[in-house]
mmCIF file of C-alpha atoms in Angstrom:
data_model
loop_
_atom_site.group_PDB
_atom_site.id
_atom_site.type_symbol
_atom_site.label_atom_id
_atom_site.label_comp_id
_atom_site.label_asym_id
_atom_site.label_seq_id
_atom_site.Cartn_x
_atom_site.Cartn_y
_atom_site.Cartn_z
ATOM 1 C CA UNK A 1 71.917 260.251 -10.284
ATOM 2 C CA UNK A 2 68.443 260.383 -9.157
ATOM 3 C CA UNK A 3 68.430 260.221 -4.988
ATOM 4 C CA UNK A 4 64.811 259.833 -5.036
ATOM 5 C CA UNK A 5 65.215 256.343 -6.424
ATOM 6 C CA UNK A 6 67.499 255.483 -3.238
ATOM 7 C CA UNK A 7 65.596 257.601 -1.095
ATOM 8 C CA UNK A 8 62.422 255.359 -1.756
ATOM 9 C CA UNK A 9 64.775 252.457 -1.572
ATOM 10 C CA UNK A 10 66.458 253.135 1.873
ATOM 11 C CA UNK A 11 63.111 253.926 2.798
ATOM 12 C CA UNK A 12 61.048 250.844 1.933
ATOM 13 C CA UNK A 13 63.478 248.398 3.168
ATOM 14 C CA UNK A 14 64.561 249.825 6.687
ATOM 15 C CA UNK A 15 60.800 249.098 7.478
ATOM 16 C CA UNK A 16 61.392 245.043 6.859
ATOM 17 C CA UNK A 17 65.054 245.193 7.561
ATOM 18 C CA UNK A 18 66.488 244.322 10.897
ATOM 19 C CA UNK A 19 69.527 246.270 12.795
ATOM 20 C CA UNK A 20 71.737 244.989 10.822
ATOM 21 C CA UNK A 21 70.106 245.649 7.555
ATOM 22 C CA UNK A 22 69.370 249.268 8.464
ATOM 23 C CA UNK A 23 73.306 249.358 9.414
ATOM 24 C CA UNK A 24 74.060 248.301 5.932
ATOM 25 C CA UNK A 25 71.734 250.761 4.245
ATOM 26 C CA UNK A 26 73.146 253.574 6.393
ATOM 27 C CA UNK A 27 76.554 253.009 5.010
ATOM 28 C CA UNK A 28 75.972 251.842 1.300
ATOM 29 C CA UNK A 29 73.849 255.173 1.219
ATOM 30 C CA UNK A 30 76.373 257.854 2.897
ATOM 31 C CA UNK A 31 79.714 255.562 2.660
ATOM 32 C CA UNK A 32 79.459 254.108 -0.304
ATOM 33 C CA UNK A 33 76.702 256.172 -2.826
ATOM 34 C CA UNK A 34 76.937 259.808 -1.341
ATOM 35 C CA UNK A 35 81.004 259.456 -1.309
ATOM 36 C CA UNK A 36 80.790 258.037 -4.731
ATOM 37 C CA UNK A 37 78.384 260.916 -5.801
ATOM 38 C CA UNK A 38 80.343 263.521 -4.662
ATOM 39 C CA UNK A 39 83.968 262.702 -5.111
ATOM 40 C CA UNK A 40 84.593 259.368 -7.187
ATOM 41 C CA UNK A 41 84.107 261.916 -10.435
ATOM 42 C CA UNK A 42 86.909 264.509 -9.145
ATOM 43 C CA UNK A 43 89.347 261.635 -8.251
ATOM 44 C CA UNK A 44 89.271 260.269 -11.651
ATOM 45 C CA UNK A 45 88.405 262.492 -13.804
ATOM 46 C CA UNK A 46 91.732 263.439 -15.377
ATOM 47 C CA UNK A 47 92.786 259.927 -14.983
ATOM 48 C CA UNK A 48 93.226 259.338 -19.095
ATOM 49 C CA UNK A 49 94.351 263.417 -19.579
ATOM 50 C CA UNK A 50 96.932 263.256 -17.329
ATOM 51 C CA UNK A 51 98.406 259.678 -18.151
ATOM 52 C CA UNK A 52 101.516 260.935 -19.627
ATOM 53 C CA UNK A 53 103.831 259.078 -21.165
ATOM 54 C CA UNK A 54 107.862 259.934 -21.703
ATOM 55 C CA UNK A 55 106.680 259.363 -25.811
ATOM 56 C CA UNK A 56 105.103 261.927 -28.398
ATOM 57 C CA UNK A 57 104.416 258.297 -30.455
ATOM 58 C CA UNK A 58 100.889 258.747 -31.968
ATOM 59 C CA UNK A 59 98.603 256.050 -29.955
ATOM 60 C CA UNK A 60 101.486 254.960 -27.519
ATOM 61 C CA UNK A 61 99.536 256.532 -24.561
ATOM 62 C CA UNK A 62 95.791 254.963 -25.850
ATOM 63 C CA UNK A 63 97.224 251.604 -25.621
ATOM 64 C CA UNK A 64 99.082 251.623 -22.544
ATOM 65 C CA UNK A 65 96.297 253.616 -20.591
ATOM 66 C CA UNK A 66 93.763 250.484 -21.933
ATOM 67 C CA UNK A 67 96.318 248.102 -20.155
ATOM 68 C CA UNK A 68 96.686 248.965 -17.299
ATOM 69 C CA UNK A 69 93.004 250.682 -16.967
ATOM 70 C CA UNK A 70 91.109 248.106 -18.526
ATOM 71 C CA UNK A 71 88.362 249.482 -16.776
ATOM 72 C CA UNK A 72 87.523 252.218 -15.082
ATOM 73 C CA UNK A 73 87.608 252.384 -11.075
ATOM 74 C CA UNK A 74 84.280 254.883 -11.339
ATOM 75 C CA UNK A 75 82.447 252.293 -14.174
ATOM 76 C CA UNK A 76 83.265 249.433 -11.726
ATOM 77 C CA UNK A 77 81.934 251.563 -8.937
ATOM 78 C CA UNK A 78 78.696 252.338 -10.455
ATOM 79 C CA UNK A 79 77.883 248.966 -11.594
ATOM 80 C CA UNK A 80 78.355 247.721 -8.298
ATOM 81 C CA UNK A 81 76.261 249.857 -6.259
ATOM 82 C CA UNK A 82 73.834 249.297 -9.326
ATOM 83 C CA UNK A 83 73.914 245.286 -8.490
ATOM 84 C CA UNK A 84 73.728 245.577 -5.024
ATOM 85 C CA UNK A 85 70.845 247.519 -4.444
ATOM 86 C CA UNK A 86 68.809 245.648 -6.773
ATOM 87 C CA UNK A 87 67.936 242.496 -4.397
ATOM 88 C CA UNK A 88 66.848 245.127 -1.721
ATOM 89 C CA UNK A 89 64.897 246.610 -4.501
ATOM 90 C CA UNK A 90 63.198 242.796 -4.990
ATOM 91 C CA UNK A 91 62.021 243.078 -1.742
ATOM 92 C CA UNK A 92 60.174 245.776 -1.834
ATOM 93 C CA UNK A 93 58.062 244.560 -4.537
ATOM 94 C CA UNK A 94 57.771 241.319 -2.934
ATOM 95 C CA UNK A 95 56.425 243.597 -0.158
ATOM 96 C CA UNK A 96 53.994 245.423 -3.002
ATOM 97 C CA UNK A 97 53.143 242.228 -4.156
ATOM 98 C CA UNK A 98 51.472 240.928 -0.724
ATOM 99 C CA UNK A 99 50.022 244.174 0.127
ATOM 100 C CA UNK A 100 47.986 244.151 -3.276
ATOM 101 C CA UNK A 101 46.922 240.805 -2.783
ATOM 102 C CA UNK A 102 45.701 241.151 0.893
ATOM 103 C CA UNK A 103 43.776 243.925 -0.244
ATOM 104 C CA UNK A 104 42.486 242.333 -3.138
ATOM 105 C CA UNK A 105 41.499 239.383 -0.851
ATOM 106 C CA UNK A 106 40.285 241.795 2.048
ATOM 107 C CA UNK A 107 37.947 243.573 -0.452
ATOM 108 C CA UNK A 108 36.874 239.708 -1.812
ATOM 109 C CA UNK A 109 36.118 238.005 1.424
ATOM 110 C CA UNK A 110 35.815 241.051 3.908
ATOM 111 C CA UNK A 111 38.165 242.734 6.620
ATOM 112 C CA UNK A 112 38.162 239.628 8.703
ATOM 113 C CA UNK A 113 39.841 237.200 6.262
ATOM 114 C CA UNK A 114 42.355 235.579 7.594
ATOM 115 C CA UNK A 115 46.070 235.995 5.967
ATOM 116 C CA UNK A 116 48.085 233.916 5.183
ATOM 117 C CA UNK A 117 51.935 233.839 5.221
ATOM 118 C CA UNK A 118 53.847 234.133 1.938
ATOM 119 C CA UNK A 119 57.616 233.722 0.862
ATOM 120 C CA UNK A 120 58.909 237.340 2.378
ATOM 121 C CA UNK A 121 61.251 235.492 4.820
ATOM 122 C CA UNK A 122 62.364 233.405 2.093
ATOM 123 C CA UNK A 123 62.995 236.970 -0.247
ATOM 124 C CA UNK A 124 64.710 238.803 2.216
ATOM 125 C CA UNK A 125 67.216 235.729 2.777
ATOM 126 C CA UNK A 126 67.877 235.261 -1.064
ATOM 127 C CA UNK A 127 68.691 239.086 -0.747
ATOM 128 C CA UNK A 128 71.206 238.690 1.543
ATOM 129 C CA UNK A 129 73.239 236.421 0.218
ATOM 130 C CA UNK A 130 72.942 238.062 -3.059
ATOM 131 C CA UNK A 131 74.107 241.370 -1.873
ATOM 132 C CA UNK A 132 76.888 239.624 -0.257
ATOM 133 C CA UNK A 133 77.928 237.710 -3.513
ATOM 134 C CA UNK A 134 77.613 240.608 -5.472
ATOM 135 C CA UNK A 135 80.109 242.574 -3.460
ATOM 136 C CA UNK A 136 82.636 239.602 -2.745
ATOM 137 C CA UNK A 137 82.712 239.139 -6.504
ATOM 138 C CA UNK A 138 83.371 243.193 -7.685
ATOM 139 C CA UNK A 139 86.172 242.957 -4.776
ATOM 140 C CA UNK A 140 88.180 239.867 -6.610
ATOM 141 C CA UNK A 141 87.369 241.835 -9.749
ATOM 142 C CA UNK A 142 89.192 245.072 -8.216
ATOM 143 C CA UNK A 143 91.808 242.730 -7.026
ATOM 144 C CA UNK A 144 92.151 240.616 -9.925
ATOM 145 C CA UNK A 145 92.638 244.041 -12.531
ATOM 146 C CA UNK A 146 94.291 246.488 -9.508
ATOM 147 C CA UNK A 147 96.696 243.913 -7.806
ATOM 148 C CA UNK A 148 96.251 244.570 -3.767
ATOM 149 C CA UNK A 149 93.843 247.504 -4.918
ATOM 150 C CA UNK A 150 96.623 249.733 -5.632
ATOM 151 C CA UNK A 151 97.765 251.732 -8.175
ATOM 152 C CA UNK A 152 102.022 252.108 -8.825
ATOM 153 C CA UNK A 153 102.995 255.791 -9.414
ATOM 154 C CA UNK A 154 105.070 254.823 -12.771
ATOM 155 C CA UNK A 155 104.347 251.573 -15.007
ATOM 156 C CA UNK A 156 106.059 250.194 -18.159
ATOM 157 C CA UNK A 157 104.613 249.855 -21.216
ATOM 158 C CA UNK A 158 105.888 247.935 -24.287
ATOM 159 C CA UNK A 159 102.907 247.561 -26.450
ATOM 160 C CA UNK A 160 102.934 248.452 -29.851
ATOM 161 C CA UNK A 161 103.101 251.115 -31.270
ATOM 162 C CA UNK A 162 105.401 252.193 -28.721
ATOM 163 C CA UNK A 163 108.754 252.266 -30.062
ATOM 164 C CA UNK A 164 110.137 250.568 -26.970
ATOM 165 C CA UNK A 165 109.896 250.208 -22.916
ATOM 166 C CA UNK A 166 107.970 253.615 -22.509
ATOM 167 C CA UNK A 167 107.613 254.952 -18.948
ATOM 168 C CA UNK A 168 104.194 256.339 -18.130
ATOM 169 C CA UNK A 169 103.139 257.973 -15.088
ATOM 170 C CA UNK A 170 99.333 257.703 -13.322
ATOM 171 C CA UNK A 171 97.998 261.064 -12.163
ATOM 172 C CA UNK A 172 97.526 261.406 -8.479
ATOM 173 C CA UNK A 173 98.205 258.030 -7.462
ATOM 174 C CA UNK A 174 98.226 258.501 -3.736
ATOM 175 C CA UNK A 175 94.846 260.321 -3.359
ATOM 176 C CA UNK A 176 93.378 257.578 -5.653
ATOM 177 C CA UNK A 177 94.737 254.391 -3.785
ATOM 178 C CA UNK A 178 93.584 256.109 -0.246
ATOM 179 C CA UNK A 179 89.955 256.491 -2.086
ATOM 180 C CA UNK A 180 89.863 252.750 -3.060
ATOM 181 C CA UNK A 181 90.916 251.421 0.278
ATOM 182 C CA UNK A 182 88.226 253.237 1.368
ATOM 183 C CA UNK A 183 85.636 252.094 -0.736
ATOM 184 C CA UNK A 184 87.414 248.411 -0.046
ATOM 185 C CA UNK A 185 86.622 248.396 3.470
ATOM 186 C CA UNK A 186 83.116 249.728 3.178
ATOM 187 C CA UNK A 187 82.647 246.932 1.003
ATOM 188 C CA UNK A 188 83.880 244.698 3.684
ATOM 189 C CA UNK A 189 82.112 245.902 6.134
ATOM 190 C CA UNK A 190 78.960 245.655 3.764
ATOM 191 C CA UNK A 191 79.612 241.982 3.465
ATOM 192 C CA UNK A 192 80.006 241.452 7.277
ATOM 193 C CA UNK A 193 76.904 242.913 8.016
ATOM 194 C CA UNK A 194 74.932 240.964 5.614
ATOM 195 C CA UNK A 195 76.664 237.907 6.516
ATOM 196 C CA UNK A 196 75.466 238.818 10.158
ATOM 197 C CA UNK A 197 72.319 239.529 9.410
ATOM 198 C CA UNK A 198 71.912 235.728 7.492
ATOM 199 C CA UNK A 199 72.823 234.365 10.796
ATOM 200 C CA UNK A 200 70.610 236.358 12.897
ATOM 201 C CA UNK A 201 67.592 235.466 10.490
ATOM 202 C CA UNK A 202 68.715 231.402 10.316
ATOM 203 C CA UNK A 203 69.250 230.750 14.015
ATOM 204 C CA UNK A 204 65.968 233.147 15.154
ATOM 205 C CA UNK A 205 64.167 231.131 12.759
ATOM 206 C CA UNK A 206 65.842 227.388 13.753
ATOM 207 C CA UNK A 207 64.791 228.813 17.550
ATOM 208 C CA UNK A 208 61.299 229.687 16.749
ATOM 209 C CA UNK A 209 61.028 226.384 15.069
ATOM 210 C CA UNK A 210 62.581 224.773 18.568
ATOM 211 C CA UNK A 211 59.940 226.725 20.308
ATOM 212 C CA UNK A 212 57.092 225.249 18.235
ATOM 213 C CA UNK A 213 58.047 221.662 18.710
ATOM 214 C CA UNK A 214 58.622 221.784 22.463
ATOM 215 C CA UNK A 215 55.295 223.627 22.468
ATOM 216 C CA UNK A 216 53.953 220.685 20.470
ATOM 217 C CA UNK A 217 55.142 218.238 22.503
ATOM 218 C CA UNK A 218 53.613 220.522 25.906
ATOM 219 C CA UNK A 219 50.498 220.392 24.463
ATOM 220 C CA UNK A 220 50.528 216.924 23.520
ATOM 221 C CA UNK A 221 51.579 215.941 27.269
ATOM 222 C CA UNK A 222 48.971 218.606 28.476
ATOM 223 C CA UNK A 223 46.050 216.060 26.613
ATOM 224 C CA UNK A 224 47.058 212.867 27.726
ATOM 225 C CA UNK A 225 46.976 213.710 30.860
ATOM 226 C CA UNK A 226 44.292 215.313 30.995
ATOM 227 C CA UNK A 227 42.495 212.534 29.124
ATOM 228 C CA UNK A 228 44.253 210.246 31.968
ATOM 229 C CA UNK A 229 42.718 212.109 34.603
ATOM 230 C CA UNK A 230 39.155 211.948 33.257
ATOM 231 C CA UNK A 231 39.367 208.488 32.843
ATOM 232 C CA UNK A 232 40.439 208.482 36.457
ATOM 233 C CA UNK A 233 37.500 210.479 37.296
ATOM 234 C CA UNK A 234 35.301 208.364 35.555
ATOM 235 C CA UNK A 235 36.537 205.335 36.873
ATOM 236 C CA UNK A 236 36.075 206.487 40.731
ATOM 237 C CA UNK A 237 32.579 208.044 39.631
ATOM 238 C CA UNK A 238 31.955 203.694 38.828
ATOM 239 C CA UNK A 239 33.723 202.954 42.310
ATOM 240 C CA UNK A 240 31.260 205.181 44.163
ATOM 241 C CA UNK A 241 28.124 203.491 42.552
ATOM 242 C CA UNK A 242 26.237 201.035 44.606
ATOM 243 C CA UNK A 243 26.565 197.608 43.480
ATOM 244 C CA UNK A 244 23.873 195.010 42.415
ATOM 245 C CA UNK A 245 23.927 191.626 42.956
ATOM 246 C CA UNK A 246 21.675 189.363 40.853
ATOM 247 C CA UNK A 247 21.218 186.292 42.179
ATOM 248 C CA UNK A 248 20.173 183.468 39.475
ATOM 249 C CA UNK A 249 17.173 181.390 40.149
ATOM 250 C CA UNK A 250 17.466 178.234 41.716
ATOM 251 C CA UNK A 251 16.749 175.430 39.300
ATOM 252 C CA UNK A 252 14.967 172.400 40.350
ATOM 253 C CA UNK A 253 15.758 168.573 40.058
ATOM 254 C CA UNK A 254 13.518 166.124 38.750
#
């Protein structure tokens, strides 16, 4: 595993992220990645060598090993971390992205161009809910394959070739299923925190939005009266101004 990569990662995105989104990359990198790093390959590592089976029947243990571990707890693992960092990795090229093109523009029109707001907002949102569908699905695939995320201590198997209802035994079972409730509730907690963070982001932006119209609406109630009183002023400046009286010429009768 190259902890550069993350390293860069955790990095970049804690400098765009908010509380919550540097809570999240705190955990996915020491909870989640570091705990995966260092112990996911000990826990199951003699998963397939130690599935033993009361049967010396050539292929008996290959088949009922593939049933019940269709796939591996450490694959699943892996591909999920893989998945989930990728949207934070989006926005740091989205972040790239504008800082090459402000200074492209900077060294176009000068230093004192003005800039203009792109779609990062938008990005980091997307990411979100991403990260948060990516985990909520890899938790109903865990529960779908490992019913309650747990792992029975003997299971049955009657698959050919097995000769009949063979008894086969999981290695460590207890150390495993403590190591996946872990990794369970980090996951949770993972999705809390991003679904946190979405409403932090929606309702700061529905209350700068608020802001803006009632500052609108100030400004518009700031100019009409202010036009009112100028016409006021203008009006008593006419008041004040002596008035002339023409008088018409008298017109004579024939």
């Amino acid at each position: 595993m190259n902890w550069g990569v993350y390293e860069a990662l955790l990095t970049g995105v804690n400098k765009f992220s908010t509380e919550f989104g540097r809570v999240w990359l705190s955990i996915v990198f020491i909870f989640r990645i570091l705990v995966y790093a260092v112990t996911a390959s000990r826990v199951w590592g003699d998963d397939q060598k130690d599935f033993d089976c009361n049967t010396r029947q050539p292929g008996c243990s290959n088949v009922c090993y593939d049933q019940y571990f269709p796939v591996s707890h450490i694959r699943l693992w892996a591909l999920q971390l893989i998945m989930v960092t990728c949207p934070s990795l989006l926005v740091v090229m989205h972040v790239a992205y504008r800082e090459s093109r402000e200074k492209k523009r900077k060294e176009m029109m000068g230093e004192n161009c003005g800039k203009k707001r792109g779609g990062l907002w938008w990005t980091y949102l997307i990411s979100l809910i991403a990260k948060a569908l990516v985990d909520s699905v890899f938790l109903y695939i865990f529960h779908h394959i490992y019913k309650d995320y747990s792992l029975p201590s003997i299971v049955k198997c009657t698959l050919p070739p097995c000769p009949n209802i063979v008894d086969c035994f999981i290695s460590r079972p207890t150390e495993k299923n403590i190591f996946t409730l872990f990794m369970v509730v980090t996951t949770v907690v993972c999705i809390l925190l991003n679904l946190c963070e979405i409403g932090y982001l929606v309702s700061k932006r529905c209350r700068e939005c608020l802001i803006q119209r009632n500052q609108s609406k100030v400004i518009a109630y700031l100019q009409k009266q202010e036009i009112f009183h100028v016409n006021n002023k203008v009006n008593e400046q006419i008041d004040l101004m002596p008035q002339i009286h023409v008088t018409p010429p008298e017109t004579k009768l024939k």
